[in-house]
Structure formats: structure tokens, C-alpha cells
PDB file of C-alpha atoms in Angstrom:
ATOM      1  CA  MET T   1       9.806 -18.957  -0.699  1.00 70.00           C
ATOM      2  CA  SER T   2       6.703 -17.951   1.248  1.00 81.00           C
ATOM      3  CA  ARG T   3       3.687 -16.141  -0.211  1.00 82.00           C
ATOM      4  CA  VAL T   4       4.611 -12.965   1.674  1.00 78.00           C
ATOM      5  CA  GLN T   5       8.141 -13.019   0.262  1.00 82.00           C
ATOM      6  CA  GLN T   6       6.786 -13.521  -3.269  1.00 85.00           C
ATOM      7  CA  ARG T   7       4.426 -10.577  -2.859  1.00 86.00           C
ATOM      8  CA  ARG T   8       7.214  -8.468  -1.407  1.00 87.00           C
ATOM      9  CA  GLN T   9       9.379  -9.203  -4.443  1.00 88.00           C
ATOM     10  CA  LEU T  10       6.467  -8.280  -6.723  1.00 86.00           C
ATOM     11  CA  LEU T  11       6.522  -4.701  -5.424  1.00 88.00           C
ATOM     12  CA  ARG T  12       9.828  -3.921  -7.163  1.00 87.00           C
ATOM     13  CA  PRO T  13       8.663  -4.624 -10.732  1.00 86.00           C
ATOM     14  CA  LEU T  14       5.258  -3.044 -10.106  1.00 85.00           C
ATOM     15  CA  TYR T  15       6.522   0.224  -8.606  1.00 85.00           C
ATOM     16  CA  GLY T  16      10.038   0.377 -10.048  1.00 84.00           C
ATOM     17  CA  PHE T  17      11.922   0.781  -6.770  1.00 84.00           C
ATOM     18  CA  ASP T  18      12.564  -0.984  -3.472  1.00 87.00           C
ATOM     19  CA  PHE T  19      10.426   0.134  -0.570  1.00 88.00           C
ATOM     20  CA  GLN T  20      12.080   1.091   2.666  1.00 88.00           C
ATOM     21  CA  GLU T  21      11.728  -1.135   5.680  1.00 92.00           C
ATOM     22  CA  ASP T  22       9.155   1.164   7.326  1.00 93.00           C
ATOM     23  CA  LEU T  23       6.452  -0.011   4.903  1.00 94.00           C
ATOM     24  CA  TYR T  24       7.060  -3.631   5.909  1.00 94.00           C
ATOM     25  CA  ARG T  25       7.080  -2.746   9.597  1.00 95.00           C
ATOM     26  CA  VAL T  26       3.665  -1.110   9.257  1.00 95.00           C
ATOM     27  CA  TRP T  27       2.473  -4.187   7.373  1.00 95.00           C
ATOM     28  CA  ASP T  28       3.735  -6.536  10.116  1.00 95.00           C
ATOM     29  CA  TYR T  29       2.064  -4.363  12.747  1.00 96.00           C
ATOM     30  CA  VAL T  30      -1.367  -4.320  11.096  1.00 96.00           C
ATOM     31  CA  CYS T  31      -1.136  -8.071  10.431  1.00 96.00           C
ATOM     32  CA  ARG T  32      -0.692  -8.600  14.167  1.00 96.00           C
ATOM     33  CA  LEU T  33      -3.551  -6.210  14.983  1.00 95.00           C
ATOM     34  CA  GLN T  34      -6.056  -7.764  12.622  1.00 95.00           C
ATOM     35  CA  PRO T  35      -4.718 -10.887  10.880  1.00 95.00           C
ATOM     36  CA  LEU T  36      -7.877 -11.626   8.886  1.00 95.00           C
ATOM     37  CA  ASP T  37      -8.218  -8.129   7.430  1.00 95.00           C
ATOM     38  CA  PRO T  38      -5.028  -6.095   7.925  1.00 96.00           C
ATOM     39  CA  LEU T  39      -5.992  -3.505   5.297  1.00 96.00           C
ATOM     40  CA  HIS T  40      -8.729  -2.314   7.684  1.00 95.00           C
ATOM     41  CA  ALA T  41      -6.819  -2.740  10.960  1.00 96.00           C
ATOM     42  CA  LEU T  42      -6.575   1.045  11.440  1.00 94.00           C
ATOM     43  CA  GLU T  43     -10.116   1.802  10.327  1.00 91.00           C
ATOM     44  CA  GLU T  44     -11.775   1.619  13.733  1.00 88.00           C
ATOM     45  CA  PRO T  45      -9.303   3.627  15.831  1.00 82.00           C
ATOM     46  CA  LEU T  46      -8.013   6.079  13.186  1.00 88.00           C
ATOM     47  CA  ALA T  47     -10.470   5.913  10.235  1.00 91.00           C
ATOM     48  CA  LEU T  48      -7.614   4.865   7.916  1.00 93.00           C
ATOM     49  CA  VAL T  49      -7.515   2.138   5.264  1.00 95.00           C
ATOM     50  CA  LEU T  50      -4.280   0.794   3.787  1.00 96.00           C
ATOM     51  CA  THR T  51      -4.051   0.854  -0.022  1.00 93.00           C
ATOM     52  CA  GLY T  52      -1.582   0.548  -2.884  1.00 90.00           C
ATOM     53  CA  PRO T  53       1.472  -1.551  -2.008  1.00 92.00           C
ATOM     54  CA  PHE T  54      -0.330  -2.889   1.058  1.00 94.00           C
ATOM     55  CA  GLU T  55      -2.974  -4.356  -1.244  1.00 91.00           C
ATOM     56  CA  VAL T  56      -0.213  -6.185  -3.113  1.00 89.00           C
ATOM     57  CA  LEU T  57       1.197  -7.515   0.174  1.00 92.00           C
ATOM     58  CA  TRP T  58      -2.293  -8.648   1.227  1.00 92.00           C
ATOM     59  CA  GLY T  59      -2.693 -10.590  -2.012  1.00 87.00           C
ATOM     60  CA  ARG T  60      -5.492  -8.601  -3.571  1.00 82.00           C
ATOM     61  CA  PHE T  61      -3.897  -9.113  -6.994  1.00 76.00           C
ATOM     62  CA  ASP T  62      -2.842 -12.756  -6.583  1.00 75.00           C
ATOM     63  CA  GLN T  63      -5.692 -14.083  -8.735  1.00 74.00           C
ATOM     64  CA  ALA T  64      -6.372 -10.978 -10.806  1.00 70.00           C
ATOM     65  CA  MET T  65      -4.012  -8.681 -12.573  1.00 67.00           C
ATOM     66  CA  PRO T  66      -3.145  -5.445 -10.789  1.00 61.00           C
ATOM     67  CA  PRO T  67      -4.613  -2.220 -12.127  1.00 60.00           C
ATOM     68  CA  PRO T  68      -3.178  -1.122 -15.503  1.00 63.00           C
ATOM     69  CA  SER T  69      -0.897   1.295 -13.682  1.00 74.00           C
ATOM     70  CA  VAL T  70      -0.207   1.132  -9.968  1.00 75.00           C
ATOM     71  CA  TYR T  71       0.720   4.806 -10.250  1.00 73.00           C
ATOM     72  CA  LEU T  72      -2.911   5.604 -11.010  1.00 76.00           C
ATOM     73  CA  HIS T  73      -4.361   3.264  -8.384  1.00 80.00           C
ATOM     74  CA  TRP T  74      -5.880   5.452  -5.621  1.00 84.00           C
ATOM     75  CA  ARG T  75      -4.589   8.583  -7.350  1.00 84.00           C
ATOM     76  CA  TYR T  76      -6.375  11.781  -6.400  1.00 86.00           C
ATOM     77  CA  TYR T  77      -7.014  14.604  -8.832  1.00 87.00           C
ATOM     78  CA  ASN T  78      -4.426  17.075  -7.497  1.00 90.00           C
ATOM     79  CA  ASP T  79      -1.701  14.545  -6.665  1.00 89.00           C
ATOM     80  CA  PRO T  80       1.643  15.277  -8.294  1.00 90.00           C
ATOM     81  CA  PRO T  81       3.092  12.488 -10.472  1.00 85.00           C
ATOM     82  CA  GLU T  82       5.767  11.689  -7.868  1.00 86.00           C
ATOM     83  CA  PHE T  83       3.176  10.837  -5.203  1.00 88.00           C
ATOM     84  CA  PHE T  84       1.274   7.606  -4.693  1.00 85.00           C
ATOM     85  CA  THR T  85      -1.223   6.758  -1.986  1.00 90.00           C
ATOM     86  CA  VAL T  86      -0.732   4.153   0.748  1.00 92.00           C
ATOM     87  CA  LEU T  87      -3.383   5.324   3.274  1.00 93.00           C
ATOM     88  CA  VAL T  88      -6.824   6.851   2.800  1.00 94.00           C
ATOM     89  CA  GLY T  89      -9.013   8.292   5.523  1.00 91.00           C
ATOM     90  CA  GLY T  90     -12.641   9.235   5.787  1.00 75.00           C
ATOM     91  CA  ASP T  91     -14.827  10.937   3.226  1.00 74.00           C
ATOM     92  CA  ASP T  92     -12.899  14.196   3.248  1.00 80.00           C
ATOM     93  CA  GLY T  93     -10.280  13.184   0.684  1.00 80.00           C
ATOM     94  CA  HIS T  94      -7.398  12.925   3.136  1.00 90.00           C
ATOM     95  CA  HIS T  95      -4.758  10.509   1.987  1.00 92.00           C
ATOM     96  CA  TRP T  96      -1.133   9.811   2.748  1.00 92.00           C
ATOM     97  CA  GLY T  97       1.592   8.218   0.708  1.00 90.00           C
ATOM     98  CA  TYR T  98       5.114   8.243  -0.580  1.00 88.00           C
ATOM     99  CA  PHE T  99       6.605  11.110  -2.520  1.00 88.00           C
ATOM    100  CA  LEU T 100       9.467  10.011  -4.772  1.00 83.00           C
ATOM    101  CA  ASP T 101      12.390  12.332  -5.237  1.00 82.00           C
ATOM    102  CA  ASP T 102      15.950  11.780  -6.327  1.00 74.00           C
TER     103      ASP T 102
END
């Protein structure tokens, strides 16, 4: 099993659900754009940085333990509990993510 597959399987126990394929398509795209630093591949054209599950896919937590709760990682003050961040942009507090709903 490759490193990427191991990291992909780590997302399920960390977040408690399986991500949809769109997350992995974005990840593949940014890895092609900027293979050495995919988390910042969208920084120059769009002022966006990938966070959260993308950091797990990149391997940021391979050597160190992830944050105590991935639900609090990159959480903003007014975010509802069902929301977690996957993209942050600029200094204005804009951020985008997934909203979980049954």
C-alpha cells in the first residue's frame, strides 16, 4: 500500500466519515500543479491555502500526532459544529469547507 493510500485511509478514523471523491480530485489536481508544495498550489492565483484533510493527505502529521481534535483544527469563532475548514484565503477570514448534515 502506498503512502498516499495509507494517508487516505487515515482520514476515516480522524474525521469519522468517508470523504467524497471531489476532495481527492482537488488533491490530485494541486499535486500536479505544484508537486513539491501542493497545499500552496492555489496561493498565487487565488490566494487560497489548503488545510484540514489536505494536510493529512500531504503528510503533515506523519511524524507528529494530529491536533487533539481535527474538528477544532482551523476552526473559526463563528463556525457551526457541523462545519470544518478545507480552504483558507487571505487575511479577511474567508474560509471554505464541508458542512456535515444527515
